[in-house]
Amino acid sequence: KLSQSLNKDLDRNMAYYLGGLFSMDYNVGRLLKTIDELGLRNDTIIAFTGDHGAATMGRGSSTSQNMLGYCGGLRDYKHSYYEGGVRVPFLVRWPGTIPAGKTDNSPMSFLDWLPTACSLAAVPYKESSIEGENFSDVWLGGQERKRDRPLYWNKEGGGDYAMLSQSGEWKLHFNVDGRWELYNLKYDIEENKNLVQCEPTKAKHMKTKLREWTKTLPSVYCRSKRCKSAKFGKLDRGKDLEGSCTDYEEYMSSDGFVPVEGFPKPAIPPVEANRDDST
């Protein structure tokens, strides 16, 4: 209503979008004010970010009316493994401890939040049970650095995969239709120039790493934590299969996935196969 009152001709979709931004800004301000009033400003870490890139712009349905976000020129949107879907802004504040005004490009992930927060709060944790890495040194103003391990993407056994190198410079994609793509994000963050044929050594190394990672994935996923039977998505080019979850509680893993058949054969073609190395 506020945004429409500013301009009676404002598009309804844009009014919803601006209304959402105003509400978020207003309520974040209330939160920060309360923290200050309680005298907790210097004892509180505040992080602000998004869990994925902007949703694809849509009009018409009630769920798409406010999807007018912008990914800053990056390729694609939410649900994609291209940078527009996975690269998001990240702001963190801890007055007197985290340097203000510093920009850092270390390749961090949401997976890293838990070990980083534990380290900053001096809470012990078992490193072998956490996939993320401790980036507290970077948060506290240290030098930009690479990861100890690459980052990988795959959604519930779907046919699309992606991998980011430890340096954050190289990005490998495998698409469900069998295409390999390799990009140098340092010079091509928009992911326009496929270098899979131009950098065969780098491509082969990353393909091998990605294939090794797929071998660690469960062959079957359970999509519900409460049901005694569920639909499964097999790690085979994203084709869904029906199945029943017997002895559900016995197979329940800590993260909610249920590996029923051991580990799968990788859906990704052998590294030596070049039929899909098209630009």
GROMACS .gro file of C-alpha atoms in nm:
model
  279
    1LYS     CA    1   0.000   0.000   0.000
    2LEU     CA    2   0.283   0.239   0.083
    3SER     CA    3   0.456   0.181  -0.250
    4GLN     CA    4   0.129   0.227  -0.440
    5SER     CA    5   0.061   0.550  -0.255
    6LEU     CA    6   0.392   0.685  -0.383
    7ASN     CA    7   0.294   0.618  -0.743
    8LYS     CA    8  -0.064   0.530  -0.832
    9ASP     CA    9   0.048   0.391  -1.168
   10LEU     CA   10   0.300   0.154  -1.012
   11ASP     CA   11   0.274  -0.201  -1.145
   12ARG     CA   12   0.112  -0.434  -0.891
   13ASN     CA   13   0.397  -0.685  -0.913
   14MET     CA   14   0.652  -0.411  -0.843
   15ALA     CA   15   0.436  -0.285  -0.557
   16TYR     CA   16   0.449  -0.631  -0.396
   17TYR     CA   17   0.824  -0.646  -0.447
   18LEU     CA   18   0.889  -0.301  -0.301
   19GLY     CA   19   0.654  -0.381  -0.015
   20GLY     CA   20   0.860  -0.687   0.067
   21LEU     CA   21   1.184  -0.488   0.063
   22PHE     CA   22   1.034  -0.217   0.283
   23SER     CA   23   0.904  -0.470   0.535
   24MET     CA   24   1.240  -0.648   0.553
   25ASP     CA   25   1.433  -0.323   0.592
   26TYR     CA   26   1.196  -0.193   0.859
   27ASN     CA   27   1.203  -0.510   1.067
   28VAL     CA   28   1.580  -0.556   1.043
   29GLY     CA   29   1.603  -0.201   1.175
   30ARG     CA   30   1.378  -0.292   1.469
   31LEU     CA   31   1.601  -0.590   1.547
   32LEU     CA   32   1.921  -0.386   1.540
   33LYS     CA   33   1.765  -0.116   1.755
   34THR     CA   34   1.654  -0.369   2.016
   35ILE     CA   35   2.003  -0.523   2.030
   36ASP     CA   36   2.149  -0.178   2.091
   37GLU     CA   37   1.891  -0.098   2.359
   38LEU     CA   38   1.978  -0.421   2.541
   39GLY     CA   39   2.345  -0.330   2.537
   40LEU     CA   40   2.434  -0.636   2.327
   41ARG     CA   41   2.578  -0.461   2.023
   42ASN     CA   42   2.939  -0.565   2.083
   43ASP     CA   43   2.843  -0.916   2.195
   44THR     CA   44   2.624  -1.011   1.899
   45ILE     CA   45   2.724  -1.145   1.558
   46ILE     CA   46   2.473  -1.045   1.290
   47ALA     CA   47   2.483  -1.204   0.946
   48PHE     CA   48   2.263  -1.104   0.653
   49THR     CA   49   2.246  -1.304   0.331
   50GLY     CA   50   2.017  -1.508   0.106
   51ASP     CA   51   1.989  -1.883   0.067
   52HIS     CA   52   1.995  -1.867  -0.315
   53GLY     CA   53   1.980  -1.623  -0.605
   54ALA     CA   54   1.668  -1.435  -0.707
   55ALA     CA   55   1.372  -1.632  -0.839
   56THR     CA   56   1.294  -1.616  -1.209
   57MET     CA   57   1.085  -1.311  -1.284
   58GLY     CA   58   0.722  -1.413  -1.315
   59ARG     CA   59   0.384  -1.253  -1.351
   60GLY     CA   60   0.030  -1.377  -1.313
   61SER     CA   61   0.021  -1.632  -1.033
   62SER     CA   62   0.007  -1.530  -0.669
   63THR     CA   63   0.340  -1.698  -0.603
   64SER     CA   64   0.527  -1.513  -0.877
   65GLN     CA   65   0.393  -1.161  -0.837
   66ASN     CA   66   0.683  -1.041  -0.625
   67MET     CA   67   0.962  -1.238  -0.797
   68LEU     CA   68   1.138  -0.935  -0.940
   69GLY     CA   69   1.479  -0.987  -0.786
   70TYR     CA   70   1.797  -0.924  -0.983
   71CYS     CA   71   2.111  -1.140  -0.983
   72GLY     CA   72   2.344  -0.860  -1.087
   73GLY     CA   73   2.402  -0.989  -1.438
   74LEU     CA   74   2.502  -1.339  -1.325
   75ARG     CA   75   2.378  -1.633  -1.527
   76ASP     CA   76   2.041  -1.786  -1.437
   77TYR     CA   77   1.832  -1.771  -1.118
   78LYS     CA   78   1.716  -1.973  -0.816
   79HIS     CA   79   1.727  -2.356  -0.852
   80SER     CA   80   2.025  -2.329  -1.089
   81TYR     CA   81   2.387  -2.417  -1.015
   82TYR     CA   82   2.508  -2.130  -1.231
   83GLU     CA   83   2.632  -1.827  -1.036
   84GLY     CA   84   2.295  -1.652  -1.051
   85GLY     CA   85   2.151  -1.934  -0.845
   86VAL     CA   86   2.426  -1.995  -0.590
   87ARG     CA   87   2.630  -1.673  -0.550
   88VAL     CA   88   2.468  -1.444  -0.294
   89PRO     CA   89   2.565  -1.131  -0.096
   90PHE     CA   90   2.686  -1.192   0.257
   91LEU     CA   91   2.723  -0.925   0.526
   92VAL     CA   92   2.845  -0.993   0.878
   93ARG     CA   93   2.875  -0.752   1.172
   94TRP     CA   94   3.044  -0.787   1.509
   95PRO     CA   95   3.151  -0.439   1.630
   96GLY     CA   96   3.498  -0.428   1.777
   97THR     CA   97   3.588  -0.775   1.652
   98ILE     CA   98   3.507  -0.808   1.280
   99PRO     CA   99   3.666  -0.521   1.082
  100ALA     CA  100   3.410  -0.287   0.928
  101GLY     CA  101   3.415  -0.197   0.559
  102LYS     CA  102   3.623  -0.497   0.448
  103THR     CA  103   3.536  -0.693   0.134
  104ASP     CA  104   3.642  -1.056   0.096
  105ASN     CA  105   3.606  -1.298  -0.196
  106SER     CA  106   3.702  -1.625  -0.027
  107PRO     CA  107   3.482  -1.910  -0.161
  108MET     CA  108   3.257  -1.965   0.141
  109SER     CA  109   2.933  -2.164   0.170
  110PHE     CA  110   2.643  -2.197   0.411
  111LEU     CA  111   2.805  -2.527   0.504
  112ASP     CA  112   3.081  -2.323   0.666
  113TRP     CA  113   2.856  -2.126   0.900
  114LEU     CA  114   2.828  -2.390   1.173
  115PRO     CA  115   3.202  -2.462   1.220
  116THR     CA  116   3.281  -2.091   1.185
  117ALA     CA  117   3.024  -1.989   1.448
  118CYS     CA  118   3.139  -2.267   1.680
  119SER     CA  119   3.496  -2.149   1.652
  120LEU     CA  120   3.405  -1.785   1.720
  121ALA     CA  121   3.194  -1.887   2.020
  122ALA     CA  122   3.461  -2.129   2.148
  123VAL     CA  123   3.218  -2.422   2.120
  124PRO     CA  124   3.393  -2.755   2.052
  125TYR     CA  125   3.275  -2.964   1.758
  126LYS     CA  126   3.385  -3.277   1.576
  127GLU     CA  127   3.534  -3.170   1.244
  128SER     CA  128   3.489  -3.511   1.082
  129SER     CA  129   3.110  -3.493   1.131
  130ILE     CA  130   3.069  -3.154   0.962
  131GLU     CA  131   3.102  -3.095   0.589
  132GLY     CA  132   3.169  -2.723   0.621
  133GLU     CA  133   3.501  -2.555   0.695
  134ASN     CA  134   3.604  -2.306   0.963
  135PHE     CA  135   3.645  -1.960   0.807
  136SER     CA  136   3.664  -1.768   1.135
  137ASP     CA  137   4.008  -1.637   1.040
  138VAL     CA  138   3.858  -1.472   0.733
  139TRP     CA  139   3.561  -1.332   0.925
  140LEU     CA  140   3.800  -1.176   1.175
  141GLY     CA  141   3.982  -0.987   0.901
  142GLY     CA  142   4.239  -1.240   0.782
  143GLN     CA  143   4.357  -1.276   0.425
  144GLU     CA  144   4.140  -1.417   0.149
  145ARG     CA  145   4.213  -1.784   0.104
  146LYS     CA  146   4.103  -2.096  -0.078
  147ARG     CA  147   3.903  -2.383   0.065
  148ASP     CA  148   4.050  -2.706   0.197
  149ARG     CA  149   3.802  -2.901  -0.017
  150PRO     CA  150   3.599  -2.819  -0.331
  151LEU     CA  151   3.228  -2.739  -0.319
  152TYR     CA  152   2.977  -2.969  -0.491
  153TRP     CA  153   2.612  -2.935  -0.586
  154ASN     CA  154   2.340  -3.190  -0.655
  155LYS     CA  155   1.976  -3.169  -0.550
  156GLU     CA  156   1.821  -3.492  -0.418
  157GLY     CA  157   1.968  -3.716  -0.682
  158GLY     CA  158   1.881  -3.495  -0.979
  159GLY     CA  159   2.075  -3.518  -1.305
  160ASP     CA  160   2.254  -3.182  -1.284
  161TYR     CA  161   2.584  -3.146  -1.096
  162ALA     CA  162   2.833  -2.869  -1.033
  163MET     CA  163   3.171  -2.831  -0.867
  164LEU     CA  164   3.370  -2.527  -0.754
  165SER     CA  165   3.747  -2.556  -0.719
  166GLN     CA  166   3.913  -2.490  -0.385
  167SER     CA  167   4.038  -2.153  -0.508
  168GLY     CA  168   3.690  -2.050  -0.620
  169GLU     CA  169   3.831  -1.977  -0.966
  170TRP     CA  170   3.709  -2.280  -1.166
  171LYS     CA  171   3.350  -2.403  -1.199
  172LEU     CA  172   3.251  -2.733  -1.361
  173HIS     CA  173   2.895  -2.822  -1.465
  174PHE     CA  174   2.745  -3.151  -1.578
  175ASN     CA  175   2.395  -3.112  -1.720
  176VAL     CA  176   2.127  -3.378  -1.731
  177ASP     CA  177   2.141  -3.380  -2.111
  178GLY     CA  178   2.506  -3.492  -2.097
  179ARG     CA  179   2.687  -3.160  -2.150
  180TRP     CA  180   3.006  -3.066  -1.967
  181GLU     CA  181   3.084  -2.698  -1.907
  182LEU     CA  182   3.393  -2.540  -1.752
  183TYR     CA  183   3.426  -2.172  -1.661
  184ASN     CA  184   3.698  -1.952  -1.514
  185LEU     CA  185   3.503  -1.732  -1.270
  186LYS     CA  186   3.798  -1.500  -1.219
  187TYR     CA  187   3.769  -1.371  -1.575
  188ASP     CA  188   3.419  -1.488  -1.669
  189ILE     CA  189   3.186  -1.471  -1.368
  190GLU     CA  190   2.887  -1.456  -1.607
  191GLU     CA  191   2.977  -1.811  -1.724
  192ASN     CA  192   2.959  -1.730  -2.093
  193LYS     CA  193   3.275  -1.894  -2.229
  194ASN     CA  194   3.284  -2.274  -2.197
  195LEU     CA  195   3.653  -2.374  -2.163
  196VAL     CA  196   3.606  -2.750  -2.141
  197GLN     CA  197   3.796  -2.804  -2.467
  198CYS     CA  198   4.041  -2.520  -2.410
  199GLU     CA  199   4.153  -2.649  -2.070
  200PRO     CA  200   4.149  -3.030  -2.109
  201THR     CA  201   4.385  -3.098  -1.817
  202LYS     CA  202   4.185  -2.886  -1.575
  203ALA     CA  203   3.858  -3.032  -1.706
  204LYS     CA  204   3.978  -3.391  -1.667
  205HIS     CA  205   4.101  -3.329  -1.312
  206MET     CA  206   3.771  -3.173  -1.204
  207LYS     CA  207   3.564  -3.441  -1.378
  208THR     CA  208   3.753  -3.705  -1.183
  209LYS     CA  209   3.691  -3.522  -0.856
  210LEU     CA  210   3.322  -3.481  -0.932
  211ARG     CA  211   3.283  -3.848  -1.022
  212GLU     CA  212   3.455  -3.948  -0.697
  213TRP     CA  213   3.211  -3.730  -0.502
  214THR     CA  214   2.906  -3.886  -0.669
  215LYS     CA  215   3.019  -4.225  -0.537
  216THR     CA  216   2.964  -4.098  -0.182
  217LEU     CA  217   2.599  -4.007  -0.244
  218PRO     CA  218   2.312  -4.234  -0.135
  219SER     CA  219   2.143  -4.419  -0.418
  220VAL     CA  220   1.796  -4.341  -0.280
  221TYR     CA  221   1.658  -4.037  -0.103
  222CYS     CA  222   1.363  -4.024   0.132
  223ARG     CA  223   1.179  -3.693   0.107
  224SER     CA  224   0.996  -3.711   0.440
  225LYS     CA  225   1.120  -3.741   0.798
  226ARG     CA  226   0.792  -3.864   0.946
  227CYS     CA  227   0.637  -4.101   0.695
  228LYS     CA  228   0.675  -4.480   0.700
  229SER     CA  229   0.672  -4.492   0.321
  230ALA     CA  230   0.793  -4.235   0.073
  231LYS     CA  231   0.873  -4.162  -0.287
  232PHE     CA  232   1.237  -4.200  -0.375
  233GLY     CA  233   1.446  -4.016  -0.629
  234LYS     CA  234   1.719  -4.240  -0.768
  235LEU     CA  235   2.052  -4.083  -0.858
  236ASP     CA  236   2.014  -4.158  -1.228
  237ARG     CA  237   1.968  -3.851  -1.444
  238GLY     CA  238   1.689  -3.728  -1.219
  239LYS     CA  239   1.436  -4.001  -1.299
  240ASP     CA  240   1.207  -4.063  -1.003
  241LEU     CA  241   1.119  -4.414  -0.892
  242GLU     CA  242   0.851  -4.535  -0.652
  243GLY     CA  243   0.953  -4.724  -0.341
  244SER     CA  244   0.853  -4.811   0.014
  245CYS     CA  245   1.060  -4.722   0.317
  246THR     CA  246   1.075  -5.038   0.530
  247ASP     CA  247   1.236  -5.016   0.873
  248TYR     CA  248   1.232  -4.642   0.830
  249GLU     CA  249   1.369  -4.549   1.170
  250GLU     CA  250   1.658  -4.791   1.133
  251TYR     CA  251   1.776  -4.628   0.813
  252MET     CA  252   1.713  -4.268   0.918
  253SER     CA  253   2.036  -4.073   0.899
  254SER     CA  254   2.110  -3.756   1.092
  255ASP     CA  255   2.048  -3.530   0.792
  256GLY     CA  256   1.714  -3.682   0.700
  257PHE     CA  257   1.829  -3.887   0.402
  258VAL     CA  258   1.777  -4.262   0.392
  259PRO     CA  259   2.040  -4.466   0.204
  260VAL     CA  260   1.865  -4.792   0.125
  261GLU     CA  261   2.073  -4.953  -0.146
  262GLY     CA  262   2.429  -4.852  -0.066
  263PHE     CA  263   2.615  -4.630  -0.308
  264PRO     CA  264   2.525  -4.579  -0.675
  265LYS     CA  265   2.722  -4.604  -0.991
  266PRO     CA  266   2.797  -4.246  -1.095
  267ALA     CA  267   2.555  -4.104  -1.347
  268ILE     CA  268   2.836  -3.897  -1.497
  269PRO     CA  269   3.006  -4.048  -1.806
  270PRO     CA  270   3.370  -4.162  -1.780
  271VAL     CA  271   3.632  -3.890  -1.788
  272GLU     CA  272   3.778  -4.029  -2.109
  273ALA     CA  273   3.448  -3.983  -2.296
  274ASN     CA  274   3.470  -3.661  -2.497
  275ARG     CA  275   3.140  -3.688  -2.685
  276ASP     CA  276   2.982  -3.433  -2.452
  277ASP     CA  277   3.271  -3.186  -2.437
  278SER     CA  278   3.094  -2.943  -2.666
  279THR     CA  279   3.120  -2.568  -2.639
   0.00000   0.00000   0.00000
